[in-house]
Amino acid sequence: MVSPEAGRHAIILFAHGARDPQWAEPFRRIREQVSMMSPELRVELAFLELMTPDLPQCVHDLVRDGVRQMTLVPLFMAQGGHLKKDLPPMVRELETAHAGLRIRVTPAIGESAPLLSAIASWVVQQAS
Amino acid sequence: MVSPEAGRHAIILFAHGARDPQWAEPFRRIREQVSMMSPELRVELAFLELMTPDLPQCVHDLVRDGVRQMTLVPLFMAQGGHLKKDLPPMVRELETAHAGLRIRVTPAIGESAPLLSAIASWVVQQAS
């Protein structure tokens, strides 16, 4: 039997993780909104550390459900060691481990000019 | 002589900091945009760790220039231990150390519904 998920595209919202469970709340809200805007997409959260699922677990669950095309969106304000050094080998390893798997990694939030402008406008509002 | 900065309001953009110098680039761009949008404000960056200036140094420099009213905007995606536990005592200590100083701390990025919506829309674009 072919899984109903087979051939479906997934978005992985990749966040840092923290000890405080409430920390994940904004990311859960983003996930809900993305799911509402694009019901055809499967949208999952994955964390670098301290929270579950981690990226390998998230990808494993998606692969189990037949998903092979994934877009990983780093919900990080900026590109540091986590995105430049830790993430690429994790992605390569996962692609090697799962036949046919393709994970496309997008830029981070701070590399989006429109989002930086939105944040700057919000900062100005906060100060007034 | 009264400093030309006296009575001026300052925004402190407070970010985590990282080892990679390039990490700060999005925050520098936000600072530039806020300065352009609100030239009457003094806008500074301060970091929790690994980058300079840290918050005490930033506040010290502002106080030296006569600034007493500051709005601290946490450029963090979410509220974790850093904002809930580390920041409040730092702010209280600075306000105690500098007579007349008032630092107002705003919510973080992930507590702004419009910014979460903007990020969600950007995520959907990334996946298409």
Coordinates of C-alpha atoms in Angstrom, one line a residue:
Chain A
M1 CA 0.0 0.0 0.0
V2 CA 1.3 3.4 -0.9
S3 CA 1.2 5.9 1.9
P4 CA -1.1 8.9 1.3
E5 CA 2.0 11.0 2.2
A6 CA 4.1 9.6 -0.7
G7 CA 5.2 12.2 -3.1
R8 CA 4.1 15.0 -0.7
H9 CA 6.5 17.8 -0.1
A10 CA 7.4 18.7 3.5
I11 CA 8.7 21.8 5.1
I12 CA 10.9 21.4 8.1
L13 CA 11.0 24.5 10.4
F14 CA 14.4 24.2 12.0
A15 CA 14.9 26.0 15.3
H16 CA 17.6 26.1 17.9
G17 CA 15.8 24.6 20.9
A18 CA 15.9 25.7 24.6
R19 CA 15.4 24.3 28.0
D20 CA 12.2 26.3 28.6
P21 CA 9.2 24.5 26.9
Q22 CA 7.5 27.8 26.3
W23 CA 10.4 28.9 24.1
A24 CA 9.0 26.8 21.3
E25 CA 5.6 28.7 21.2
P26 CA 6.4 31.2 18.4
F27 CA 7.7 28.3 16.3
R28 CA 4.5 26.3 16.9
R29 CA 2.5 29.4 15.9
I30 CA 4.5 29.8 12.7
R31 CA 4.0 26.1 11.9
E32 CA 0.2 26.5 12.4
Q33 CA 0.1 29.5 10.1
V34 CA 2.2 27.9 7.4
S35 CA -0.1 24.8 7.5
M36 CA -3.2 27.0 7.2
M37 CA -1.7 28.9 4.3
S38 CA -0.4 25.8 2.5
P39 CA -2.6 22.8 3.5
E40 CA -1.0 20.7 0.7
L41 CA 2.3 20.8 2.5
R42 CA 3.3 18.8 5.5
V43 CA 4.9 21.1 8.0
E44 CA 7.1 19.9 10.9
L45 CA 9.3 21.4 13.6
A46 CA 12.7 20.1 14.3
F47 CA 15.3 21.3 16.8
L48 CA 19.1 21.5 16.9
E49 CA 19.3 20.7 20.6
L50 CA 17.4 20.5 23.9
M51 CA 14.0 19.9 22.3
T52 CA 12.5 17.1 20.3
P53 CA 12.2 16.0 17.6
D54 CA 15.8 16.6 16.5
L55 CA 16.4 16.8 12.8
P56 CA 17.3 13.1 12.2
Q57 CA 14.1 12.0 14.0
C58 CA 12.0 14.4 12.1
V59 CA 13.4 13.3 8.8
H60 CA 13.1 9.6 9.7
D61 CA 9.4 10.1 10.5
L62 CA 8.8 11.9 7.2
V63 CA 10.7 9.2 5.2
R64 CA 8.7 6.5 7.0
D65 CA 5.6 8.2 5.7
G66 CA 6.9 8.2 2.1
V67 CA 8.0 11.9 1.9
R68 CA 11.2 12.3 -0.1
Q69 CA 11.3 16.0 -1.0
M70 CA 11.9 18.3 2.0
T71 CA 12.6 22.0 2.4
L72 CA 14.4 23.0 5.5
V73 CA 13.8 26.6 6.6
P74 CA 16.2 27.7 9.4
L75 CA 14.2 29.9 11.8
F76 CA 17.4 31.5 13.0
M77 CA 17.9 35.3 13.1
A78 CA 21.4 34.9 11.6
Q79 CA 23.9 32.4 10.1
G80 CA 26.4 31.3 12.7
G81 CA 28.3 28.1 13.4
H82 CA 25.1 26.1 13.8
L83 CA 23.9 26.8 10.3
K84 CA 27.3 27.0 8.6
K85 CA 29.1 24.1 10.3
D86 CA 26.7 21.9 12.1
L87 CA 23.8 21.7 9.6
P88 CA 25.4 20.9 6.3
P89 CA 27.0 17.6 7.4
M90 CA 23.8 16.6 9.2
V91 CA 21.9 17.1 5.9
R92 CA 24.5 15.2 3.9
E93 CA 24.4 12.3 6.3
L94 CA 20.6 12.1 6.2
E95 CA 20.5 12.2 2.4
T96 CA 23.1 9.4 2.3
A97 CA 21.1 7.4 4.8
H98 CA 17.8 7.6 3.0
A99 CA 17.7 6.6 -0.7
G100 CA 16.0 9.3 -2.9
L101 CA 15.8 11.8 -0.1
R102 CA 16.4 15.4 -1.1
I103 CA 16.6 18.2 1.5
R104 CA 16.9 21.7 0.2
V105 CA 18.1 24.2 2.8
T106 CA 16.9 27.8 2.5
P107 CA 18.5 31.0 3.8
A108 CA 17.9 32.1 7.4
I109 CA 15.4 34.8 8.5
G110 CA 18.2 37.5 8.7
E111 CA 19.1 37.0 5.0
S112 CA 15.6 38.0 3.9
A113 CA 15.6 41.8 3.1
P114 CA 11.8 42.1 3.4
L115 CA 11.8 40.4 6.9
L116 CA 14.7 42.6 8.0
S117 CA 12.6 45.6 7.0
A118 CA 9.5 44.3 8.8
I119 CA 11.6 43.8 11.9
A120 CA 13.1 47.3 11.6
S121 CA 9.6 48.8 11.4
W122 CA 8.5 46.8 14.4
V123 CA 11.5 48.1 16.4
V124 CA 10.5 51.7 15.5
Q125 CA 7.0 51.0 16.8
Q126 CA 8.3 49.5 20.0
A127 CA 10.3 52.7 20.7
S128 CA 7.4 55.1 20.2
Chain B
M1 CA 28.5 71.9 28.9
V2 CA 25.4 69.8 28.3
S3 CA 26.0 67.0 25.8
P4 CA 24.0 67.3 22.6
E5 CA 22.8 63.7 23.4
A6 CA 21.2 64.7 26.7
G7 CA 17.5 64.0 26.8
R8 CA 17.7 61.9 23.7
H9 CA 16.0 58.6 23.6
A10 CA 18.1 55.5 22.7
I11 CA 17.1 52.1 21.3
I12 CA 19.3 49.2 22.2
L13 CA 19.0 46.3 19.9
F14 CA 19.9 43.3 22.1
A15 CA 21.1 40.2 20.3
H16 CA 22.6 36.9 21.5
G17 CA 26.1 37.2 19.9
A18 CA 28.2 34.4 18.2
R19 CA 31.8 33.5 17.5
D20 CA 31.4 34.2 13.7
P21 CA 31.7 38.0 13.1
Q22 CA 29.4 37.7 10.1
W23 CA 26.6 36.5 12.4
A24 CA 26.0 40.2 13.4
E25 CA 25.4 41.3 9.9
P26 CA 21.5 41.1 10.0
F27 CA 21.5 43.0 13.2
R28 CA 23.7 45.7 11.8
R29 CA 21.3 46.0 8.8
I30 CA 18.3 46.3 11.2
R31 CA 20.2 49.0 13.1
E32 CA 20.9 51.0 9.9
Q33 CA 17.2 50.8 8.8
V34 CA 15.9 51.8 12.2
S35 CA 18.4 54.8 12.2
M36 CA 17.2 55.8 8.8
M37 CA 13.5 55.5 9.8
S38 CA 14.0 57.4 13.1
P39 CA 16.9 59.7 12.8
E40 CA 15.9 61.4 16.0
L41 CA 16.7 58.2 17.9
R42 CA 20.1 56.9 18.9
V43 CA 20.3 53.2 17.9
E44 CA 22.9 50.9 19.4
L45 CA 23.6 47.2 19.2
A46 CA 24.5 45.2 22.4
F47 CA 25.2 41.5 22.8
L48 CA 24.6 39.0 25.5
E49 CA 27.8 37.1 24.9
L50 CA 30.7 36.5 22.5
M51 CA 30.4 40.0 20.8
T52 CA 31.0 43.5 21.9
P53 CA 29.7 45.8 23.3
D54 CA 27.9 43.8 25.9
L55 CA 24.9 45.4 27.5
P56 CA 26.7 47.1 30.5
Q57 CA 29.3 48.7 28.1
C58 CA 26.6 49.9 25.7
V59 CA 24.5 51.4 28.6
H60 CA 27.6 53.0 30.1
D61 CA 28.5 54.7 26.8
L62 CA 25.0 56.0 26.4
V63 CA 24.9 57.3 30.0
R64 CA 28.3 59.0 29.5
D65 CA 26.7 60.8 26.5
G66 CA 23.8 62.0 28.7
V67 CA 21.1 59.5 27.6
R68 CA 18.8 58.4 30.4
Q69 CA 15.8 56.9 28.6
M70 CA 16.4 53.6 26.8
T71 CA 14.2 51.1 25.1
L72 CA 15.8 47.6 24.9
V73 CA 14.4 45.5 22.0
P74 CA 15.4 41.8 22.2
L75 CA 16.2 40.6 18.7
F76 CA 15.5 37.0 19.8
M77 CA 13.1 34.7 18.1
A78 CA 11.7 33.5 21.4
Q79 CA 11.7 34.1 25.1
G80 CA 14.0 31.6 26.8
G81 CA 16.3 31.6 29.8
H82 CA 18.3 34.5 28.4
L83 CA 15.4 36.9 28.3
K84 CA 13.5 35.6 31.3
K85 CA 16.3 35.0 33.7
D86 CA 19.6 36.6 32.6
L87 CA 18.2 40.0 31.3
P88 CA 16.0 41.3 34.1
P89 CA 18.7 41.3 36.8
M90 CA 21.2 42.9 34.3
V91 CA 18.7 45.7 33.7
R92 CA 17.9 46.2 37.4
E93 CA 21.6 46.4 38.2
L94 CA 22.2 49.0 35.5
E95 CA 19.3 51.1 36.6
T96 CA 20.6 51.0 40.2
A97 CA 24.2 51.8 39.1
H98 CA 23.2 54.9 37.0
A99 CA 21.0 57.5 38.7
G100 CA 17.9 58.5 36.6
L101 CA 18.4 55.7 34.1
R102 CA 15.3 54.0 32.8
I103 CA 15.5 51.0 30.6
R104 CA 12.2 49.7 29.1
V105 CA 12.4 46.1 27.8
T106 CA 10.0 45.3 25.0
P107 CA 8.7 41.8 23.9
A108 CA 10.8 39.6 21.6
I109 CA 10.3 39.1 17.9
G110 CA 8.3 35.9 18.4
E111 CA 5.7 37.7 20.5
S112 CA 4.7 40.0 17.7
A113 CA 1.8 38.5 15.8
P114 CA 2.4 40.6 12.7
L115 CA 6.1 39.5 12.6
L116 CA 5.1 35.8 13.0
S117 CA 2.7 36.2 10.1
A118 CA 5.4 37.8 8.0
I119 CA 7.8 35.0 8.8
A120 CA 5.1 32.4 8.0
S121 CA 4.4 34.0 4.6
W122 CA 8.2 34.0 3.9
V123 CA 8.4 30.3 4.8
V124 CA 5.6 29.5 2.3
Q125 CA 7.5 31.4 -0.4
Q126 CA 10.7 29.5 0.4
A127 CA 8.9 26.2 -0.2
S128 CA 7.4 27.1 -3.5

